[in-house]
Amino acid sequence: MNILGIETSCDETAASVVVDGRLVRSNVISSQIALHRAHGGVVPELAARGQVQAIVPVVQAAIAESGLERRDLDAIAFTHGPGLAGSLIVGVNAAKALGYALDLPLVPVNHLEAHVYANWLRPTMGDDPGEPALPAVCLLVSGGHTEIRLMDADEAGRDTILGRTLDDAAGEAFDKGARLLGLGYPGGPAIQRAAAGGDPAAFDLPRARLGDSLDFSFSGLKTALLRIVEPYRLPAEAAPPDPAALFPKHRPPRFDETLPLADLAASFEQAIVDILAEKTARAALTHGARTVMIAGGVAANRHLRDRLVQGVAKVFSGASMPVPPVRWPEFAFCTDNAAMVAGLGYRLLCAGRTGDLRTDAYPRFPSAHPGAR
Ligand code: KG4
Ligand code: ZN
């Protein structure tokens, strides 16, 4: 079955055609990063306008690149939450219009579950590792969410949330840290780049362990970073005007050249990655996971991957269970994309979980099933 996926939950407009839930035939993404960079983060109104401009060409390109015709499509899957309301309604309405015109079933998809599902997609290069073995523990780390999920049934929406952030999401912590360091948006890749060659042990930044809990907290880390950089900050008038800054309010901070930027970025990255890896590995052992997965934009982080592999090997070393494989989606399927939406859409369609023309956007979609935390 050929499923067209549409993803418009934030600042990316994406469409993709996936066959039988795993084989990606096309994956088109139009990014608005350049548009939002001047503001230091996503501006919802601009994002919505950008979605309206991009949606038709992106969907057309995804169908054309798949080599299929519109009549070859079997269903349309689309993200209907959570996300920015103005962005979501563009994808929801495009999907409904196309579904009505082509007389195809509509499959609404939860954006977070789609991120997790990215681990089921066949990589476009290299060998197919097959589907992840269950039970699995998945660390979902995006710009808006940070959760550890337990999946013990092969059914979307039945995950149990073992832990989640009490304040900032991991991606948000990267974005805010990058802004404090004047590194720009999006913060994750900027911090990873700035950290190259830096000493991750140079600054002892706080790691909120919260006892035995699998919850996270990143707000203290941000404050600690602010305290360290403050003495290096140049007064606003000493900084030359930034041609990219539209408003003085968004002018990035300037620092004395003695600011140890690489060490700070490396230490900041390490503090986030350590706690994510430590708690995920612990959750995997407690729940006897046969697979450990990462999903969401922060899954693109190389240090997080390395640290999680080490962490899982360490906690399972004395246990009687085999060490579970740690997997993550191919890079293009970590950050927002529509292949993950089309892929999960296929599973939902097979389970009869379809929507109709009344299906709406849910910006604050409740996470996981009602029995979960
Ligand atoms: O999943 P995603 O594309 O969008 C949301 O659903 O939020 O995640 C975006 C987040 C941003 O916060 C971005 O800074 C972070 O993912 N990110 C990274 C990296 N690439 C993207 N964080 C750390 N390291 C990276 N390499
Ligand atoms: Zn996302």
Short mmCIF file of C-alpha atoms and ligand atoms in Angstrom, two decimals:
data_model
loop_
_atom_site.label_atom_id
_atom_site.label_comp_id
_atom_site.label_asym_id
_atom_site.label_seq_id
_atom_site.Cartn_x
_atom_site.Cartn_y
_atom_site.Cartn_z
CA MET A 1 0.00 0.00 0.00
CA ASN A 2 1.24 3.48 -0.92
CA ILE A 3 0.63 6.07 1.77
CA LEU A 4 1.14 9.81 1.29
CA GLY A 5 2.28 11.46 4.53
CA ILE A 6 1.96 15.17 5.33
CA GLU A 7 3.76 16.88 8.23
CA THR A 8 3.28 20.57 9.15
CA SER A 9 3.44 20.66 12.96
CA CYS A 10 6.08 23.39 13.30
CA ASP A 11 8.40 25.14 10.84
CA GLU A 12 9.00 22.31 8.37
CA THR A 13 6.62 21.52 5.52
CA ALA A 14 7.10 17.88 4.58
CA ALA A 15 5.47 15.24 2.40
CA SER A 16 6.50 11.68 1.64
CA VAL A 17 5.29 8.49 0.01
CA VAL A 18 6.00 5.26 1.94
CA VAL A 19 5.18 1.72 0.81
CA ASP A 20 3.77 -0.78 3.33
CA GLY A 21 4.91 1.30 6.30
CA ARG A 22 8.65 0.89 5.76
CA LEU A 23 9.98 1.60 2.27
CA VAL A 24 10.45 5.35 1.70
CA ARG A 25 9.87 6.25 -1.98
CA SER A 26 10.13 10.02 -1.53
CA ASN A 27 10.89 12.37 1.35
CA VAL A 28 10.53 16.09 0.61
CA ILE A 29 11.18 18.71 3.30
CA SER A 30 10.94 22.47 2.94
CA SER A 31 12.63 24.14 5.88
CA GLN A 32 11.99 27.64 7.20
CA ILE A 33 15.17 27.83 9.27
CA ALA A 34 16.47 30.88 7.40
CA LEU A 35 13.17 32.69 8.00
CA HIS A 36 13.25 32.19 11.77
CA ARG A 37 16.98 32.54 12.34
CA ALA A 38 16.78 36.34 12.44
CA HIS A 39 14.35 36.05 15.37
CA GLY A 40 16.36 33.51 17.37
CA GLY A 41 13.53 30.95 17.30
CA VAL A 42 10.30 29.95 15.58
CA VAL A 43 7.70 32.74 15.22
CA PRO A 44 4.33 30.91 15.01
CA GLU A 45 2.64 33.43 12.67
CA LEU A 46 5.54 33.34 10.22
CA ALA A 47 5.62 29.55 10.41
CA ALA A 48 1.91 29.32 9.52
CA ARG A 49 2.33 31.63 6.55
CA GLY A 50 5.33 29.64 5.37
CA GLN A 51 3.30 26.43 5.58
CA VAL A 52 0.56 27.90 3.38
CA GLN A 53 3.14 28.91 0.77
CA ALA A 54 4.97 25.57 0.74
CA ILE A 55 2.28 22.92 1.15
CA VAL A 56 1.10 22.49 -2.46
CA PRO A 57 4.56 22.38 -4.13
CA VAL A 58 5.90 20.07 -1.40
CA VAL A 59 3.05 17.57 -1.77
CA GLN A 60 3.37 17.70 -5.58
CA ALA A 61 7.13 17.11 -5.34
CA ALA A 62 6.68 14.14 -2.99
CA ILE A 63 4.25 12.43 -5.35
CA ALA A 64 6.42 13.21 -8.40
CA GLU A 65 9.64 11.95 -6.72
CA SER A 66 7.95 8.71 -5.69
CA GLY A 67 7.46 7.86 -9.37
CA LEU A 68 3.81 7.12 -8.66
CA GLU A 69 0.64 8.80 -9.87
CA ARG A 70 -2.01 10.24 -7.59
CA ARG A 71 -4.29 7.33 -8.49
CA ASP A 72 -1.69 4.89 -7.08
CA LEU A 73 -2.10 6.31 -3.57
CA ASP A 74 -4.08 4.24 -1.06
CA ALA A 75 -4.46 6.70 1.84
CA ILE A 76 -3.36 10.09 3.18
CA ALA A 77 -1.76 10.24 6.62
CA PHE A 78 -1.19 13.60 8.29
CA THR A 79 0.04 15.02 11.58
CA HIS A 80 -2.86 16.47 13.54
CA GLY A 81 -1.02 17.24 16.79
CA PRO A 82 0.73 18.20 18.91
CA GLY A 83 2.28 21.32 17.40
CA LEU A 84 1.62 24.94 16.48
CA ALA A 85 -2.09 25.48 15.74
CA GLY A 86 -1.55 27.73 12.70
CA SER A 87 0.94 25.28 11.18
CA LEU A 88 -1.06 22.14 11.93
CA ILE A 89 -4.28 23.34 10.31
CA VAL A 90 -2.48 23.84 7.00
CA GLY A 91 -1.49 20.16 6.79
CA VAL A 92 -4.79 18.94 8.20
CA ASN A 93 -6.81 20.90 5.65
CA ALA A 94 -4.52 20.02 2.75
CA ALA A 95 -4.88 16.33 3.65
CA LYS A 96 -8.64 16.59 3.96
CA ALA A 97 -8.98 18.45 0.65
CA LEU A 98 -6.81 15.92 -1.17
CA GLY A 99 -8.51 12.96 0.50
CA TYR A 100 -11.92 14.32 -0.52
CA ALA A 101 -10.83 15.03 -4.09
CA LEU A 102 -9.16 11.63 -4.58
CA ASP A 103 -11.68 9.71 -2.46
CA LEU A 104 -8.97 8.27 -0.21
CA PRO A 105 -9.06 7.28 3.48
CA LEU A 106 -7.66 9.87 5.91
CA VAL A 107 -5.35 8.77 8.73
CA PRO A 108 -4.62 11.29 11.49
CA VAL A 109 -1.23 10.72 13.16
CA ASN A 110 0.23 11.86 16.49
CA HIS A 111 3.53 13.67 15.79
CA LEU A 112 5.33 12.15 18.80
CA GLU A 113 4.32 8.60 17.95
CA ALA A 114 5.47 9.26 14.40
CA HIS A 115 8.93 10.30 15.69
CA VAL A 116 9.20 6.98 17.54
CA TYR A 117 7.97 5.12 14.44
CA ALA A 118 10.90 6.56 12.44
CA ASN A 119 12.86 3.62 13.93
CA TRP A 120 10.69 1.23 11.90
CA LEU A 121 11.49 2.85 8.52
CA ARG A 122 13.89 1.02 6.23
CA PRO A 123 17.14 2.97 5.95
CA THR A 124 17.64 4.41 2.47
CA MET A 125 21.28 3.24 2.55
CA GLY A 126 22.91 0.11 3.94
CA ASP A 127 21.34 -3.07 5.25
CA ASP A 128 17.85 -3.36 6.64
CA PRO A 129 18.14 -4.17 10.36
CA GLY A 130 14.50 -5.31 10.39
CA GLU A 131 11.87 -4.13 12.84
CA PRO A 132 12.86 -3.37 16.45
CA ALA A 133 12.22 -6.24 18.89
CA LEU A 134 9.75 -5.51 21.69
CA PRO A 135 9.59 -4.64 24.51
CA ALA A 136 11.52 -1.51 23.65
CA VAL A 137 12.45 1.59 25.58
CA CYS A 138 12.51 4.75 23.50
CA LEU A 139 13.99 8.11 24.44
CA LEU A 140 11.94 10.71 22.58
CA VAL A 141 13.84 13.99 22.49
CA SER A 142 12.59 16.86 20.35
CA GLY A 143 12.31 20.63 20.52
CA GLY A 144 9.08 20.43 22.50
CA HIS A 145 9.14 17.04 24.26
CA THR A 146 11.41 14.80 26.30
CA GLU A 147 10.03 11.43 27.35
CA ILE A 148 11.12 7.87 28.05
CA ARG A 149 8.53 5.52 26.57
CA LEU A 150 8.01 1.81 27.13
CA MET A 151 6.54 -0.01 24.13
CA ASP A 152 5.46 -3.54 24.85
CA ALA A 153 2.74 -3.93 22.24
CA ASP A 154 3.07 -3.31 18.54
CA GLU A 155 0.30 -0.76 18.56
CA ALA A 156 0.68 2.98 18.26
CA GLY A 157 -0.77 4.99 21.13
CA ARG A 158 -0.29 2.20 23.67
CA ASP A 159 3.09 3.30 24.99
CA THR A 160 3.59 3.90 28.69
CA ILE A 161 5.40 7.09 29.64
CA LEU A 162 8.07 6.12 32.19
CA GLY A 163 9.45 9.63 32.61
CA ARG A 164 9.25 13.07 31.07
CA THR A 165 10.69 16.53 31.51
CA LEU A 166 9.34 18.65 34.31
CA ASP A 167 10.35 21.89 32.57
CA ASP A 168 12.34 22.40 29.35
CA ALA A 169 12.59 19.74 26.62
CA ALA A 170 16.12 18.56 25.74
CA GLY A 171 15.97 20.26 22.31
CA GLU A 172 14.67 23.42 23.97
CA ALA A 173 17.63 23.29 26.41
CA PHE A 174 20.00 23.07 23.44
CA ASP A 175 18.18 25.96 21.73
CA LYS A 176 18.21 28.16 24.84
CA GLY A 177 21.85 27.32 25.63
CA ALA A 178 22.83 28.21 22.06
CA ARG A 179 21.00 31.52 22.35
CA LEU A 180 22.82 32.32 25.61
CA LEU A 181 26.13 31.56 23.90
CA GLY A 182 25.18 33.66 20.85
CA LEU A 183 25.30 30.60 18.58
CA GLY A 184 21.99 31.05 16.81
CA TYR A 185 19.12 28.78 15.84
CA PRO A 186 18.58 25.81 15.75
CA GLY A 187 20.69 25.32 18.84
CA GLY A 188 21.38 21.57 18.81
CA PRO A 189 23.53 21.44 15.68
CA ALA A 190 25.13 24.82 16.58
CA ILE A 191 26.21 23.55 20.02
CA GLN A 192 27.45 20.27 18.56
CA ARG A 193 29.60 22.21 16.07
CA ALA A 194 30.90 24.69 18.67
CA ALA A 195 31.74 21.80 21.04
CA ALA A 196 34.17 20.20 18.56
CA GLY A 197 37.62 20.22 20.13
CA GLY A 198 36.24 21.45 23.48
CA ASP A 199 36.76 19.70 26.81
CA PRO A 200 33.43 18.27 28.07
CA ALA A 201 34.83 18.11 31.60
CA ALA A 202 36.02 21.76 31.65
CA PHE A 203 32.89 23.00 33.47
CA ASP A 204 31.02 21.00 36.06
CA LEU A 205 27.44 21.87 35.06
CA PRO A 206 24.53 20.51 37.13
CA ARG A 207 22.83 17.21 36.26
CA ALA A 208 19.35 16.98 37.79
CA ARG A 209 19.13 13.32 38.86
CA LEU A 210 15.86 13.72 40.82
CA GLY A 211 16.53 10.60 42.91
CA ASP A 212 15.35 7.36 41.31
CA SER A 213 12.85 9.14 39.09
CA LEU A 214 13.02 8.81 35.31
CA ASP A 215 11.84 12.42 34.93
CA PHE A 216 14.13 15.17 33.69
CA SER A 217 14.76 18.83 34.51
CA PHE A 218 16.94 21.10 32.40
CA SER A 219 16.07 24.59 33.64
CA GLY A 220 18.86 24.67 36.28
CA LEU A 221 21.42 23.88 33.62
CA LYS A 222 20.44 26.94 31.63
CA THR A 223 20.74 29.18 34.68
CA ALA A 224 24.17 27.72 35.51
CA LEU A 225 25.36 28.48 31.98
CA LEU A 226 24.03 32.03 32.22
CA ARG A 227 26.00 32.61 35.45
CA ILE A 228 29.23 31.43 33.83
CA VAL A 229 28.96 33.54 30.66
CA GLU A 230 27.67 36.74 32.30
CA PRO A 231 31.13 38.13 33.30
CA TYR A 232 32.33 37.75 29.68
CA ARG A 233 29.39 39.64 28.22
CA LEU A 234 30.13 42.90 26.41
CA PRO A 235 27.78 45.83 26.97
CA ALA A 236 25.21 46.12 24.16
CA GLU A 237 26.74 49.35 22.82
CA ALA A 238 30.17 47.68 22.50
CA ALA A 239 28.73 45.12 20.10
CA PRO A 240 28.64 46.03 16.42
CA PRO A 241 25.11 45.89 14.94
CA ASP A 242 24.20 42.52 13.51
CA PRO A 243 22.90 42.85 9.93
CA ALA A 244 20.80 39.69 10.39
CA ALA A 245 18.99 41.03 13.46
CA LEU A 246 15.66 42.62 12.55
CA PHE A 247 15.00 44.02 16.01
CA PRO A 248 17.46 45.11 18.69
CA LYS A 249 15.71 42.75 21.11
CA HIS A 250 16.88 39.78 19.07
CA ARG A 251 20.45 40.96 18.81
CA PRO A 252 22.65 38.00 19.81
CA PRO A 253 24.88 38.49 22.87
CA ARG A 254 28.53 39.42 22.29
CA PHE A 255 31.32 38.17 24.51
CA ASP A 256 34.87 39.05 25.39
CA GLU A 257 37.19 36.98 23.20
CA THR A 258 38.50 35.11 26.25
CA LEU A 259 35.15 33.26 26.58
CA PRO A 260 36.05 29.53 26.45
CA LEU A 261 33.30 28.80 23.92
CA ALA A 262 34.32 25.28 22.81
CA ASP A 263 34.78 24.09 26.41
CA LEU A 264 31.47 25.62 27.47
CA ALA A 265 29.54 24.16 24.52
CA ALA A 266 31.14 20.73 25.10
CA SER A 267 30.38 20.79 28.83
CA PHE A 268 26.81 21.93 28.23
CA GLU A 269 26.22 19.22 25.62
CA GLN A 270 27.76 16.60 27.91
CA ALA A 271 25.52 17.58 30.83
CA ILE A 272 22.36 17.11 28.72
CA VAL A 273 23.53 13.93 27.02
CA ASP A 274 24.77 12.28 30.25
CA ILE A 275 21.47 12.51 32.02
CA LEU A 276 19.44 11.42 28.97
CA ALA A 277 21.65 8.36 28.44
CA GLU A 278 21.86 7.44 32.13
CA LYS A 279 18.10 7.42 32.71
CA THR A 280 17.26 5.69 29.42
CA ALA A 281 19.77 2.90 30.11
CA ARG A 282 18.36 2.44 33.61
CA ALA A 283 14.78 2.28 32.25
CA ALA A 284 15.89 -0.33 29.69
CA LEU A 285 17.33 -2.59 32.39
CA THR A 286 14.35 -2.21 34.73
CA HIS A 287 11.90 -3.12 31.98
CA GLY A 288 13.96 -5.85 30.32
CA ALA A 289 14.11 -4.02 26.99
CA ARG A 290 15.06 -6.03 23.91
CA THR A 291 15.69 -2.81 21.99
CA VAL A 292 16.68 0.69 23.05
CA MET A 293 15.76 3.51 20.67
CA ILE A 294 16.16 7.27 20.33
CA ALA A 295 13.80 9.46 18.32
CA GLY A 296 13.18 13.15 17.61
CA GLY A 297 15.48 15.97 16.51
CA VAL A 298 18.00 15.52 19.36
CA ALA A 299 18.50 11.90 18.22
CA ALA A 300 20.64 13.49 15.49
CA ASN A 301 23.24 14.25 18.19
CA ARG A 302 26.31 12.04 17.84
CA HIS A 303 27.37 12.29 21.48
CA LEU A 304 23.95 11.22 22.66
CA ARG A 305 24.17 8.09 20.49
CA ASP A 306 27.67 7.21 21.74
CA ARG A 307 26.79 7.87 25.34
CA LEU A 308 23.64 5.76 25.17
CA VAL A 309 25.48 2.81 23.64
CA GLN A 310 28.07 3.04 26.46
CA GLY A 311 25.40 3.51 29.13
CA VAL A 312 23.36 0.49 28.00
CA ALA A 313 26.46 -1.74 27.81
CA LYS A 314 27.41 -0.64 31.33
CA VAL A 315 24.08 -1.23 33.08
CA PHE A 316 23.51 -4.59 31.38
CA SER A 317 27.06 -5.82 32.00
CA GLY A 318 26.25 -7.59 35.27
CA ALA A 319 22.71 -8.59 34.28
CA SER A 320 21.59 -12.01 33.06
CA MET A 321 19.84 -10.47 30.03
CA PRO A 322 21.58 -9.90 26.69
CA VAL A 323 22.67 -6.32 25.98
CA PRO A 324 19.92 -4.86 23.76
CA PRO A 325 20.88 -3.11 20.51
CA VAL A 326 20.64 0.69 20.55
CA ARG A 327 19.12 2.13 17.38
CA TRP A 328 18.24 5.50 15.97
CA PRO A 329 16.64 6.60 12.70
CA GLU A 330 18.65 7.68 9.70
CA PHE A 331 19.55 11.37 10.04
CA ALA A 332 16.79 12.64 7.70
CA PHE A 333 14.18 10.76 9.74
CA CYS A 334 15.30 12.17 13.14
CA THR A 335 14.20 15.79 12.69
CA ASP A 336 10.70 16.58 11.44
CA ASN A 337 9.79 14.67 8.27
CA ALA A 338 6.71 13.12 6.67
CA ALA A 339 8.10 9.61 6.05
CA MET A 340 7.56 8.84 9.74
CA VAL A 341 3.95 10.06 9.38
CA ALA A 342 3.25 7.99 6.25
CA GLY A 343 4.90 4.93 7.85
CA LEU A 344 2.85 5.08 11.04
CA GLY A 345 -0.21 5.98 8.94
CA TYR A 346 0.03 2.58 7.25
CA ARG A 347 -0.04 0.76 10.61
CA LEU A 348 -3.00 2.80 11.80
CA LEU A 349 -4.86 2.22 8.54
CA CYS A 350 -4.33 -1.54 8.89
CA ALA A 351 -5.71 -1.30 12.44
CA GLY A 352 -8.77 0.57 11.13
CA ARG A 353 -7.85 3.75 12.99
CA THR A 354 -8.85 6.28 10.35
CA GLY A 355 -10.29 9.79 10.53
CA ASP A 356 -12.69 11.71 8.33
CA LEU A 357 -13.49 15.25 7.23
CA ARG A 358 -14.36 16.18 10.82
CA THR A 359 -10.84 15.36 12.04
CA ASP A 360 -9.31 18.50 13.50
CA ALA A 361 -5.90 19.79 14.60
CA TYR A 362 -4.96 19.21 18.26
CA PRO A 363 -2.11 21.57 19.23
CA ARG A 364 -1.97 20.13 22.77
CA PHE A 365 -2.50 16.50 21.99
CA PRO A 366 -2.55 14.38 25.15
CA SER A 367 0.57 12.24 25.21
CA ALA A 368 0.12 8.44 25.15
CA HIS A 369 -2.98 6.55 26.18
CA PRO A 370 -5.22 7.54 29.10
CA GLY A 371 -3.83 4.83 31.37
CA ALA A 372 -0.33 6.30 31.14
CA ARG A 373 0.96 9.06 33.33
O1 KG4 B 1 11.94 16.77 16.26
P1 KG4 B 1 12.32 18.14 15.84
O2 KG4 B 1 12.83 18.33 14.44
O3 KG4 B 1 11.13 19.14 16.00
C1 KG4 B 1 10.22 19.06 17.07
O4 KG4 B 1 9.26 18.27 16.96
O5 KG4 B 1 10.46 19.77 18.06
O6 KG4 B 1 13.40 18.63 16.90
C2 KG4 B 1 13.99 19.88 16.81
C3 KG4 B 1 15.00 19.99 17.94
C4 KG4 B 1 15.58 21.39 18.10
O7 KG4 B 1 15.46 21.77 19.44
C5 KG4 B 1 17.04 21.20 17.69
O8 KG4 B 1 17.92 22.09 18.37
C6 KG4 B 1 17.30 19.75 18.06
O9 KG4 B 1 16.10 19.09 17.71
N1 KG4 B 1 18.43 19.17 17.33
C7 KG4 B 1 19.58 18.75 17.92
C8 KG4 B 1 20.44 18.34 16.87
N2 KG4 B 1 19.77 18.49 15.69
C9 KG4 B 1 18.55 19.00 15.99
N3 KG4 B 1 19.93 18.73 19.21
C10 KG4 B 1 21.16 18.27 19.50
N4 KG4 B 1 22.07 17.88 18.57
C11 KG4 B 1 21.75 17.88 17.25
N5 KG4 B 1 22.64 17.48 16.34
ZN ZN B 2 9.15 16.84 15.78
#
